[in-house]
Coordinates of C-alpha atoms in Angstrom, one line a residue:
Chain A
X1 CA 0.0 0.0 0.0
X2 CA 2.6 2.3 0.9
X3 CA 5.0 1.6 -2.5
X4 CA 1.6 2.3 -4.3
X5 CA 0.7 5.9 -2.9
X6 CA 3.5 7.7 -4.7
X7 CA 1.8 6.4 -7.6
X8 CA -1.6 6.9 -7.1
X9 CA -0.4 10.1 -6.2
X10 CA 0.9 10.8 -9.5
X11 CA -1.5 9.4 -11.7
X12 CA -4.2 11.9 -9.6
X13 CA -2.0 14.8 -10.0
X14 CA -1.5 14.4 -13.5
X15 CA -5.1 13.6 -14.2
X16 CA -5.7 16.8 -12.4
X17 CA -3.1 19.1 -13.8
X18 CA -4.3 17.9 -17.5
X19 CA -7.7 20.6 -17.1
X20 CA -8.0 23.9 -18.6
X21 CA -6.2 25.8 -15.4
X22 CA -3.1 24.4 -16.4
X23 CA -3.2 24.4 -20.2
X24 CA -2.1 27.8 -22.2
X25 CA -5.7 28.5 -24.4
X26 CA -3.5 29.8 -27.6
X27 CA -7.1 29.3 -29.5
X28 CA -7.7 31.4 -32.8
X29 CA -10.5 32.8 -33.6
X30 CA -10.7 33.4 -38.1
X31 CA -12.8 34.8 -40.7
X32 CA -16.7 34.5 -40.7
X33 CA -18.7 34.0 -43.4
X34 CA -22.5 33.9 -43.6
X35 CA -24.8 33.0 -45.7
X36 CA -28.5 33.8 -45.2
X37 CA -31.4 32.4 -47.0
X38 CA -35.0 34.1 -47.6
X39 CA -37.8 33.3 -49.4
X40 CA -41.2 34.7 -49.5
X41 CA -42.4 32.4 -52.1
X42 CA -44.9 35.1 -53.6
X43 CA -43.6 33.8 -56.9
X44 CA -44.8 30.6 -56.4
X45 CA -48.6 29.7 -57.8
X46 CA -49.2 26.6 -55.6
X47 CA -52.4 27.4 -53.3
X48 CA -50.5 25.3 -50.3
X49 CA -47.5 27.4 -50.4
X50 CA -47.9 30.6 -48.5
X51 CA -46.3 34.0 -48.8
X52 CA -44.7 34.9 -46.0
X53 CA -43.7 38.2 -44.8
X54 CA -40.6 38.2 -42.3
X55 CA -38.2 35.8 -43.8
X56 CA -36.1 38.5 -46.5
X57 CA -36.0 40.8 -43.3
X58 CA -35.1 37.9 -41.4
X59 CA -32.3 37.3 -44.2
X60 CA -31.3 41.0 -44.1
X61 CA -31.0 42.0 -41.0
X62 CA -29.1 38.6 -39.7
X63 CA -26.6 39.5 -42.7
X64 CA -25.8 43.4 -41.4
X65 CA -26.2 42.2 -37.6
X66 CA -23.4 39.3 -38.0
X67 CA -20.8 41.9 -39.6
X68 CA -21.3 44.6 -37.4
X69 CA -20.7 41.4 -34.6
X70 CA -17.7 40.1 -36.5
X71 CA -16.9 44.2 -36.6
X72 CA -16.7 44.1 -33.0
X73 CA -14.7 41.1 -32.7
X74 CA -12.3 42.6 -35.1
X75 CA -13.0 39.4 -37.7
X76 CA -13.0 39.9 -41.5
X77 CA -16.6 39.3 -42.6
X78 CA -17.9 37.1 -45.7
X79 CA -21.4 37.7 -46.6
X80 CA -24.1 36.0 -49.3
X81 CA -27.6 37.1 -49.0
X82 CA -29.7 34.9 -51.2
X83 CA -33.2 36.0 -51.5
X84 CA -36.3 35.7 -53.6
X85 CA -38.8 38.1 -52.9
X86 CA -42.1 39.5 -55.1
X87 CA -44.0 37.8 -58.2
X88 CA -40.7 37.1 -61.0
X89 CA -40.2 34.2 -62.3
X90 CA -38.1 34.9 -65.3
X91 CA -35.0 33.0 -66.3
X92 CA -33.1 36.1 -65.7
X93 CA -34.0 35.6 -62.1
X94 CA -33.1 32.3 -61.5
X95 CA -29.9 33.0 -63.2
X96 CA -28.8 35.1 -60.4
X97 CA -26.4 33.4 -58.5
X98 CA -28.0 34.9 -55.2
X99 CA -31.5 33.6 -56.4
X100 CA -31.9 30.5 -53.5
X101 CA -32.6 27.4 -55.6
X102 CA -30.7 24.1 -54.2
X103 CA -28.2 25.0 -57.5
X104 CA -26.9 28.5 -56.4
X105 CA -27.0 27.4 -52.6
X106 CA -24.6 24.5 -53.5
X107 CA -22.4 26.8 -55.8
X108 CA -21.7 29.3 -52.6
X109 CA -21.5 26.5 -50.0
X110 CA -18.7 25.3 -52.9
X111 CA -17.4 28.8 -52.6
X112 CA -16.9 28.8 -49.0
X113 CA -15.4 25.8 -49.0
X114 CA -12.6 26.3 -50.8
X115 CA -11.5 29.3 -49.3
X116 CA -12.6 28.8 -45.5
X117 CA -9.9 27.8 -42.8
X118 CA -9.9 25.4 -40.1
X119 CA -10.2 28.5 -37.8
X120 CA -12.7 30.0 -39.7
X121 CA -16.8 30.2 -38.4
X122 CA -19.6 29.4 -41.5
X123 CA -23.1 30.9 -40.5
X124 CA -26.1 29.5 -42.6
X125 CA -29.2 31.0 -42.0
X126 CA -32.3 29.4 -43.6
X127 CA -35.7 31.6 -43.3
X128 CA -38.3 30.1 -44.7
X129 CA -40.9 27.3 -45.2
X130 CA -40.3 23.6 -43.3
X131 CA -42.2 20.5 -44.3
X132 CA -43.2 18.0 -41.5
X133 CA -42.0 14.2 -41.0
X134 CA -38.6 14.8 -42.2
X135 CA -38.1 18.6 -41.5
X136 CA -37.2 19.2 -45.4
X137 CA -36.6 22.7 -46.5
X138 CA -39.1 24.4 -48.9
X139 CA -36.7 26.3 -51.5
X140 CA -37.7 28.8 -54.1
X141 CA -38.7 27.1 -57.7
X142 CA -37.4 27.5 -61.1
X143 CA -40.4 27.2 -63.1
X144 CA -41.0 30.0 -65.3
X145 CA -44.7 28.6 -66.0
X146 CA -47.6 26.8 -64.2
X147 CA -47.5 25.4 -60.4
X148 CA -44.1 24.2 -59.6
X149 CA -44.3 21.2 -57.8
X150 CA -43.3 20.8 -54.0
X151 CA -41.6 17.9 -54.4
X152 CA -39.0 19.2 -56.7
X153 CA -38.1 21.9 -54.8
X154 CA -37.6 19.9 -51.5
X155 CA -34.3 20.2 -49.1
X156 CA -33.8 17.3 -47.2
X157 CA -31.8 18.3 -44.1
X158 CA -29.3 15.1 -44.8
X159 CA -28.1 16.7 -47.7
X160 CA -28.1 20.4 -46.4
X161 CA -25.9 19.2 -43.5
X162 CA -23.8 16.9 -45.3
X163 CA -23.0 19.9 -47.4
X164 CA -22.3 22.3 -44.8
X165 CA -20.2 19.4 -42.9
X166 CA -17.7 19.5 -46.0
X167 CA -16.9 22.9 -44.7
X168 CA -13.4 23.6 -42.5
X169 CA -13.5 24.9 -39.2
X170 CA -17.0 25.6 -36.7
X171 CA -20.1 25.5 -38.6
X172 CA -23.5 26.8 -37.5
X173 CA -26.8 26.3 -39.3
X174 CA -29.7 28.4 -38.0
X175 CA -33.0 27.3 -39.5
X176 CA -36.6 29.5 -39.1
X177 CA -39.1 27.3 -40.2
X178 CA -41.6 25.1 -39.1
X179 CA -40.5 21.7 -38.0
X180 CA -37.3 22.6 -38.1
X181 CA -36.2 20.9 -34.6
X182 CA -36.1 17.9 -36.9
X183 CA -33.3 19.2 -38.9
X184 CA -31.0 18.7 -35.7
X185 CA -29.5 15.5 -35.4
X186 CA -29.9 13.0 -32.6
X187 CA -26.8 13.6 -30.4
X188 CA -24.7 10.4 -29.4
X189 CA -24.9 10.7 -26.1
X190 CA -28.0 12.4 -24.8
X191 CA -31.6 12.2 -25.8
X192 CA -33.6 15.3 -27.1
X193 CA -36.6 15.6 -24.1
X194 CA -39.1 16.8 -27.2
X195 CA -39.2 13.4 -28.4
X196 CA -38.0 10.9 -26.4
X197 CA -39.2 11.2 -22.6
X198 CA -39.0 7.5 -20.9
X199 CA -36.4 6.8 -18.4
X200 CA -36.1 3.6 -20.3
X201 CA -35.0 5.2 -23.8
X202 CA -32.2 7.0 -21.7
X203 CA -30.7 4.1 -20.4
X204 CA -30.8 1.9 -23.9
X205 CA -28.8 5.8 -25.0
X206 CA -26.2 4.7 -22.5
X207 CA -25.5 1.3 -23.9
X208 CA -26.3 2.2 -27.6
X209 CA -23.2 2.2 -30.5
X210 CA -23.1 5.9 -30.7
X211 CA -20.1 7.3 -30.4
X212 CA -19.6 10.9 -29.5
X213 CA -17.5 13.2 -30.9
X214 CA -16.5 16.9 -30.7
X215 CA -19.1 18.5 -32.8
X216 CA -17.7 21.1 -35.8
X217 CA -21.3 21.6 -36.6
X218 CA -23.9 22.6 -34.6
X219 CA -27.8 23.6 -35.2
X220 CA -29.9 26.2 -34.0
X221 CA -34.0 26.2 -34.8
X222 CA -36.5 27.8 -34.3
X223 CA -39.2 25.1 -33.6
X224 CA -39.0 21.7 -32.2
X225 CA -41.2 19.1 -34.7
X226 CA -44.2 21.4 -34.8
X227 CA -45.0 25.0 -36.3
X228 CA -43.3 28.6 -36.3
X229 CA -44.6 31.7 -36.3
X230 CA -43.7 35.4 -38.0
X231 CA -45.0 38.3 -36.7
X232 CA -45.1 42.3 -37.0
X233 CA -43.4 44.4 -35.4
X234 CA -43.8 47.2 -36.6
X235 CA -46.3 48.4 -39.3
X236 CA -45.4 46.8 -42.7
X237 CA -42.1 44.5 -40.8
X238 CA -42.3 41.8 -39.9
X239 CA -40.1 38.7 -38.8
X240 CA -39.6 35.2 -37.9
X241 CA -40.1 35.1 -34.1
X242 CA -37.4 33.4 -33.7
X243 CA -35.2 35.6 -35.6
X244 CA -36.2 38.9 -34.2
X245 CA -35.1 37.1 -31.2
X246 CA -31.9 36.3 -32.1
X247 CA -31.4 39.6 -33.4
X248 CA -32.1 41.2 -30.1
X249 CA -29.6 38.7 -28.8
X250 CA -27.0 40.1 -30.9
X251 CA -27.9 43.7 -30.5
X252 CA -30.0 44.4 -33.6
X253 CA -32.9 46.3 -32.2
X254 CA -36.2 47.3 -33.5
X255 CA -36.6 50.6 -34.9
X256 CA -33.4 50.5 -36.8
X257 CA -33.9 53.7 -38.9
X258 CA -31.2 55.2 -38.9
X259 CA -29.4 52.0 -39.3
X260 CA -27.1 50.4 -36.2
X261 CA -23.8 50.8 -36.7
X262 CA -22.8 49.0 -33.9
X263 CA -24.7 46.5 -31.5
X264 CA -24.6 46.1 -27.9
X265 CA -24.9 41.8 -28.0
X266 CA -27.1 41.2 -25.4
X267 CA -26.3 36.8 -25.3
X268 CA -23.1 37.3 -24.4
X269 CA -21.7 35.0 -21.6
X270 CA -18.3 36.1 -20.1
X271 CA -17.2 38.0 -23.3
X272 CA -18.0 35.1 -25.2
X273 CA -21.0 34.2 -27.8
X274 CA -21.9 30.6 -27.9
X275 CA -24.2 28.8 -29.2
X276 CA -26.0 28.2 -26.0
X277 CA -26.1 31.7 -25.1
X278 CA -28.0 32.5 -28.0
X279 CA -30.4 29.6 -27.3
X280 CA -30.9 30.5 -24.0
X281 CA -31.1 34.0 -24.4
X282 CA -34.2 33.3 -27.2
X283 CA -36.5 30.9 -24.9
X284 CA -35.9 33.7 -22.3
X285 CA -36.9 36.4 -24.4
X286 CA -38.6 35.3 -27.4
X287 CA -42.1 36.5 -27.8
X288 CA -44.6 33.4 -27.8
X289 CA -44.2 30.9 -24.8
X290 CA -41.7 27.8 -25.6
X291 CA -44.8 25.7 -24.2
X292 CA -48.6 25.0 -24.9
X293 CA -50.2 26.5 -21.8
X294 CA -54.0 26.6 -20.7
X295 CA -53.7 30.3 -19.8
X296 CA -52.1 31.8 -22.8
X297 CA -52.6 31.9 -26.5
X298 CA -52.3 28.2 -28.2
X299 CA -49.7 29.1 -30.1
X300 CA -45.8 28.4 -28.7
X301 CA -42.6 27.7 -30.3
X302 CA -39.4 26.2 -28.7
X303 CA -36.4 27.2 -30.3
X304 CA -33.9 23.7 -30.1
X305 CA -30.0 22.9 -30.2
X306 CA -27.5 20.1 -31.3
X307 CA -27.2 18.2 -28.1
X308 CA -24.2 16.5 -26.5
X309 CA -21.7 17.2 -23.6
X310 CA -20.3 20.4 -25.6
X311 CA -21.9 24.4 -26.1
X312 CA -19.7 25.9 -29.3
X313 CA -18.2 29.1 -28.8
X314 CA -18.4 31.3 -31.8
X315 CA -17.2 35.1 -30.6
X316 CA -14.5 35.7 -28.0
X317 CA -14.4 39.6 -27.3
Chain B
X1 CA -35.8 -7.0 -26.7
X2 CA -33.7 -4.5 -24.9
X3 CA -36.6 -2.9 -22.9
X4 CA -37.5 -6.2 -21.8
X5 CA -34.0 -7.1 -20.7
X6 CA -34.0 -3.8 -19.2
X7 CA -36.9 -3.4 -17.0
X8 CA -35.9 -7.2 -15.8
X9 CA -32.7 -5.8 -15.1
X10 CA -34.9 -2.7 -12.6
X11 CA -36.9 -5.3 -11.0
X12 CA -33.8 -7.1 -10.1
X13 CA -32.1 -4.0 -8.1
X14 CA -35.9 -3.6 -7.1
X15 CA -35.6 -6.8 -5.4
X16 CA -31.8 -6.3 -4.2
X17 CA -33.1 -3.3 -2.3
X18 CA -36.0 -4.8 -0.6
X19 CA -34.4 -7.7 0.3
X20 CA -31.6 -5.7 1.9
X21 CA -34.2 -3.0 3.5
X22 CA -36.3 -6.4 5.2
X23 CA -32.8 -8.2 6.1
X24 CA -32.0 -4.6 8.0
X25 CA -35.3 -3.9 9.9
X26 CA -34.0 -6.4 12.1
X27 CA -30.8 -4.1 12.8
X28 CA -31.2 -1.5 15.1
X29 CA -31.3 2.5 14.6
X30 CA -33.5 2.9 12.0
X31 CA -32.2 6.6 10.5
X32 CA -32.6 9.1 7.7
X33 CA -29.9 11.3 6.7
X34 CA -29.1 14.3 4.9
X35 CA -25.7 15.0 3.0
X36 CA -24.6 17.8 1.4
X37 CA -20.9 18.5 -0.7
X38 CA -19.2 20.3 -2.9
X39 CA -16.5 18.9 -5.2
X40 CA -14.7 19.7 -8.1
X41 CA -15.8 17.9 -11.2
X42 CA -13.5 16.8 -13.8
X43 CA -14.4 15.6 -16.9
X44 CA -12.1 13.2 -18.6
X45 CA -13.8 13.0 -22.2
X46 CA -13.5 9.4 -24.1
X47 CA -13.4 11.6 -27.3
X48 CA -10.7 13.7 -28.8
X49 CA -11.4 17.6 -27.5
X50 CA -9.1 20.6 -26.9
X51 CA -7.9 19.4 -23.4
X52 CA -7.7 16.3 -21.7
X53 CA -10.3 17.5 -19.0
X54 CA -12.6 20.1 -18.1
X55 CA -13.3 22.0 -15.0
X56 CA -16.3 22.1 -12.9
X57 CA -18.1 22.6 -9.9
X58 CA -20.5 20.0 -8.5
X59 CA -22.6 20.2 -5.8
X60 CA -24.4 17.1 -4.2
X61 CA -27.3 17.1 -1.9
X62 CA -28.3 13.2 -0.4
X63 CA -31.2 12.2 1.0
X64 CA -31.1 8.8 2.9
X65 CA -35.1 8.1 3.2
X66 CA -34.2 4.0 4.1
X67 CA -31.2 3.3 6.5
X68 CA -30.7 1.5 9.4
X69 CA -26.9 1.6 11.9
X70 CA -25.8 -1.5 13.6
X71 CA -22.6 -1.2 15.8
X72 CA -19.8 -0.8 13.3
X73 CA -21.7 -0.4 10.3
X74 CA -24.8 1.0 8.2
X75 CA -26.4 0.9 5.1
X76 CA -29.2 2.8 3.0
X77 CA -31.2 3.9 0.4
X78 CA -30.8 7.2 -0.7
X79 CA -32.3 10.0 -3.6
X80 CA -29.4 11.9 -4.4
X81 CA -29.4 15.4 -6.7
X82 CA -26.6 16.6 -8.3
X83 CA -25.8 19.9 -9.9
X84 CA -22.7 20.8 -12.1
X85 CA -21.9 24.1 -13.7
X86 CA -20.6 24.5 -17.2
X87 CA -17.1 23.8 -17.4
X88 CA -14.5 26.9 -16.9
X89 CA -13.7 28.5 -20.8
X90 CA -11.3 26.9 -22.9
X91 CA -10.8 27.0 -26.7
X92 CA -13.8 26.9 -29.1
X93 CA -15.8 24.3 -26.4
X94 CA -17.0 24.5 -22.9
X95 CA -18.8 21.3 -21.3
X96 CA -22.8 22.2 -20.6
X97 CA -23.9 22.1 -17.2
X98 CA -26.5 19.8 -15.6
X99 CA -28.7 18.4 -12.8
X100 CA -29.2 14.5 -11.9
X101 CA -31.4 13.1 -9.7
X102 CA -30.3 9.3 -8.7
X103 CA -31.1 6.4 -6.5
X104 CA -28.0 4.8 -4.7
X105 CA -27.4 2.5 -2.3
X106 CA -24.7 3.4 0.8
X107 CA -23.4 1.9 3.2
X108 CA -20.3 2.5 5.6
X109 CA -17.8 1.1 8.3
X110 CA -17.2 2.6 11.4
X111 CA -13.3 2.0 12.3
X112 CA -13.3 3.7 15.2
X113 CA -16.2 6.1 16.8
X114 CA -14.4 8.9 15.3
X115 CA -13.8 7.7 12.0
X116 CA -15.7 5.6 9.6
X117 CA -15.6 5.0 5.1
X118 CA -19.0 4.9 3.7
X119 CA -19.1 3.7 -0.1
X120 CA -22.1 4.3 -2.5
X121 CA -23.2 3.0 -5.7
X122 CA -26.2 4.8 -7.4
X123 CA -27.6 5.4 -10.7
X124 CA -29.3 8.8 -12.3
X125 CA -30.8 10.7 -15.0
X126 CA -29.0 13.9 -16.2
X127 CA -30.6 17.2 -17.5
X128 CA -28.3 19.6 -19.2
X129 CA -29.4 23.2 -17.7
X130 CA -29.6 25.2 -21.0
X131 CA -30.9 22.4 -23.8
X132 CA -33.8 20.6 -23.4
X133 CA -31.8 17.0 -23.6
X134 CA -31.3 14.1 -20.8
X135 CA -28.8 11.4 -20.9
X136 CA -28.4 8.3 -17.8
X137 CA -25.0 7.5 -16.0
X138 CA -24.2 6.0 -13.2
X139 CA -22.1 6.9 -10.2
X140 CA -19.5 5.5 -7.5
X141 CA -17.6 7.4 -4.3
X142 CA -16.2 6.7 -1.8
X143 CA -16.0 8.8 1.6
X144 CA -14.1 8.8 4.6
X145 CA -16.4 10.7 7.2
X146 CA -15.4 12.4 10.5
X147 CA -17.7 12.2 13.6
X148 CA -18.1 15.9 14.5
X149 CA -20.6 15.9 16.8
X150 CA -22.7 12.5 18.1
X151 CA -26.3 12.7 20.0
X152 CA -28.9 10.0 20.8
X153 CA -31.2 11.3 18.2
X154 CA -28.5 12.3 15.5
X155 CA -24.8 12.7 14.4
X156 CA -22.9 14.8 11.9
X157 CA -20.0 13.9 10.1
X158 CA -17.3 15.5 8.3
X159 CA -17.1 14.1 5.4
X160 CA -14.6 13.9 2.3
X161 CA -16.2 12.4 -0.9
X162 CA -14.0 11.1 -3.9
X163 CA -16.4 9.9 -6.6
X164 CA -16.5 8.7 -10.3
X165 CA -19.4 9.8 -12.7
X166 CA -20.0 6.8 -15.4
X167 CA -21.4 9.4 -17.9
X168 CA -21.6 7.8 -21.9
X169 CA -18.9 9.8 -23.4
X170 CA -17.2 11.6 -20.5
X171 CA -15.8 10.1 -17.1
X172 CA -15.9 12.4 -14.1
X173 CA -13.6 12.1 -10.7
X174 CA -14.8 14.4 -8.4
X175 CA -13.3 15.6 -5.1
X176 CA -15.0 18.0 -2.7
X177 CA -15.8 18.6 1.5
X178 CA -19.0 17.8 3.0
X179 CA -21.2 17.4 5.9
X180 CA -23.6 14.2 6.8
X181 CA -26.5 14.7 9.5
X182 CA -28.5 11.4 10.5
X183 CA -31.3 11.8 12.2
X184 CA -32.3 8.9 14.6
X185 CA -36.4 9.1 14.8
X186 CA -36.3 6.3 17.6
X187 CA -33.5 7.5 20.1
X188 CA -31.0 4.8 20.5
X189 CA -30.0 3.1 23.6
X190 CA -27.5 4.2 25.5
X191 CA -24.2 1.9 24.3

């Protein structure tokens, strides 16, 4: 016992000396590049696809908000706004490379790929229509006659994340749309509460194949599998819920005219921005409950979060 | 298949308690207790991250609703809570915080009436504090406790708890100070 003290000794100390209050955090913070999607769909004929009204402000504003954050944390700033908005439908249209179809999102995904680092952030911002059962994306159509079908113009959030994942360095994908908690993949190691609530189906987690790793991508939604909302907040603008949330999180207020030229982020967590600050900050303050209640409206929305062991941090200042 | 194997596997330790609890009602000093700590958590991930472990504070709050003391030893069933705060910052990561609530089984060896090592084996559900997501673990310490002060209806101990967190992807030691009061609801005769 006593020959094996000094060891056991040692093998403590250095388990204990190998934590962050003895390492030297030379971490580097790169470029950020975002790339923000919104579609109204007013240019689409099909009676089950809606218009909507907050999703190119959504796009917008999450665009000018991010640089004047990347601003503050003295980062060079990348941005691609893609947006259809109003009635055209004309080939010269959906030649624009910043026209959303699945084609042009690719292309500037492509971009980014080739010219982001391993220290680099990638920001992709999806406002828009969601599809239940499999949380597929509703992009805009290139039809320039007749009702484009729905099926043709379908995301699946496999292929959007498989794209994304060919990226270098931290990736975050922040979806508005209805059922988009089902965009998020199942963690490894932890069970989303939303969907899976018996004790039992925690356990059988434990003991499953899953193995966890450090996550380089991580999602942020708006709903879990059920619908979102868009509201106004002013006369003539309006916005996801979700996403004038997060905008208030990172210091773009309503009014805005004259335009913010700086922001005072409001998520931030001892000088840094993670992903769960954000989330947290946005069930806090977001403007319909997270939860169906018997004393308030029936409509709610809770916002959900790659789970796991680790929060990502995306801004040190 | 697996459910099945698992809830067999629940009426099993089910079984294992009650036989223990009826095997102790014979003992004397029937007792409930209270314990309360706070340790440092470390979390030695199984996967590849930024830093071998991560730093952070666990507090632990035991509740012994099932325990009966014999002469030199004791045992009982206990609910215990646990709550750890995200990790300190490092790098581009920082481990998320979260609350447990176990059952356990301790029991513990009195050496001297000063000084006795209790031991405890327990099982809980985790809730990470920000994100709506729960994972199981299970859990092991070890504790050498201190008699500070010792009345016919209760004692308090001192108590040092080293434990191990069995968590999926992550395994945590955790070293902290505490204090133990057991409360005798019979008062015991006079040894």
């Amino acid at each position: 016992m006593k020959r094996a003290s000094p060891i056991l000794l040692l093998v403590l100390m250095s388990l204990f000396l190998s934590c962050e209050l003895f390492y030297k955090d030379a971490t580097t913070y790169g470029d950020l590049y975002v790339v923000s999607v919104g579609i109204d769909y007013a240019n689409n004929n099909n009676a089950n696809t809606k218009t909507l009204y907050g999703t190119i402000n959504d796009a917008r504003e999450l665009q000018k908000a991010f640089k004047l954050v990347a601003e503050q944390a003295n980062k060079s700033f990348f941005g691609y706004l893609m947006i259809q908005e109003g009635f055209s439908r004309t080939q010269d249209t959906f030649a624009d490379p910043t026209y959303p179809s699945w084609t042009n999102i690719e292309a500037t995904l492509d971009e980014i790929k080739n010219s982001a680092s391993e220290h680099d952030l990638t920001i992709f911002t999806f406002s828009g229509h969601g599809l239940d059962k499999k949380g597929d994306l509703l992009l805009a159509h290139e039809s320039t006659n007749g009702n484009p079908s729905t099926q043709d113009i379908l995301l699946a959030p496999e292929v959007l994340l498989e794209k994304i994942a060919a990226i270098e360095g931290r990736k975050l994908v922040i979806i508005d749309s209805c059922y988009s908690g089902l965009l998020v993949p199942e963690s490894a190691s932890s069970l989303s509460t939303h969907y899976y609530k018996r004790i039992d189906q925690w356990f059988e987690k434990y003991f499953d194949d899953m193995e966890y790793t450090k996550p380089s991508l991580m999602v942020l939604t708006a709903s879990a599998a059920h619908d979102s909302y868009e509201f106004y907040i002013e006369t003539n603008h309006a916005h996801g819920v979700f996403t004038e949330t997060l905008l208030r999180a990172l210091g773009w207020s309503h009014p805005h005219t004259p335009e913010h030229t700086s922001v005072a982020i409001q998520a931030l967590k001892e000088n840094r921005l993670t992903v769960d600050s954000l989330y947290s900050y946005i069930k806090k303050n977001q403007r319909l409950p997270t939860h169906w209640s018997l004393f308030s409206d029936t409509k709610f929305q809770h916002p959900t979060t790659t789970g796991g062991p680790l929060d990502m941090v995306l801004f040190q200042f | 298949m697996y459910t099945v194997y698992m809830k067999r596997r629940y009426v099993v330790l089910l079984l294992l308690l009650l036989s223990c609890s009826s095997f102790l009602i014979a003992a004397e000093g029937q007792y409930y207790s209270l314990a309360i700590s706070d340790s440092y958590y470390l979390g030695i991930s199984h996967f590849e991250d930024e830093i071998p472990a991560r730093s952070s504070n666990a507090f632990n709050v035991t509740v012994g609703f099932l325990g009966y003391r014999a002469k030199t030893w004791d045992l009982a069933t206990q609910v215990h809570l646990l709550f750890v705060s995200d990790s300190l910052p490092f790098g581009l990561y920082r481990a998320r915080g979260f609350n447990s609530i176990g059952l356990s089984l301790q029991g513990s060896y009195a050496f001297s009436p000063f000084f006795s090592l209790s031991a405890q084996v327990g099982s809980e559900v985790n809730f990470y504090n920000m994100i709506k997501e729960a994972f199981a673990s299970f859990s092991f310490s070890i504790a050498p406790q201190f008699t500070l002060l010792e009345k016919k209806e209760y004692l308090i101990y001192a108590t040092i708890p080293v434990s191990v967190h069995l968590r999926k992807e992550i395994t945590a030691l955790q070293a902290g100070l505490g204090l133990r009061y057991v409360l005798f609801p019979f008062p015991r005769k006079e040894e």
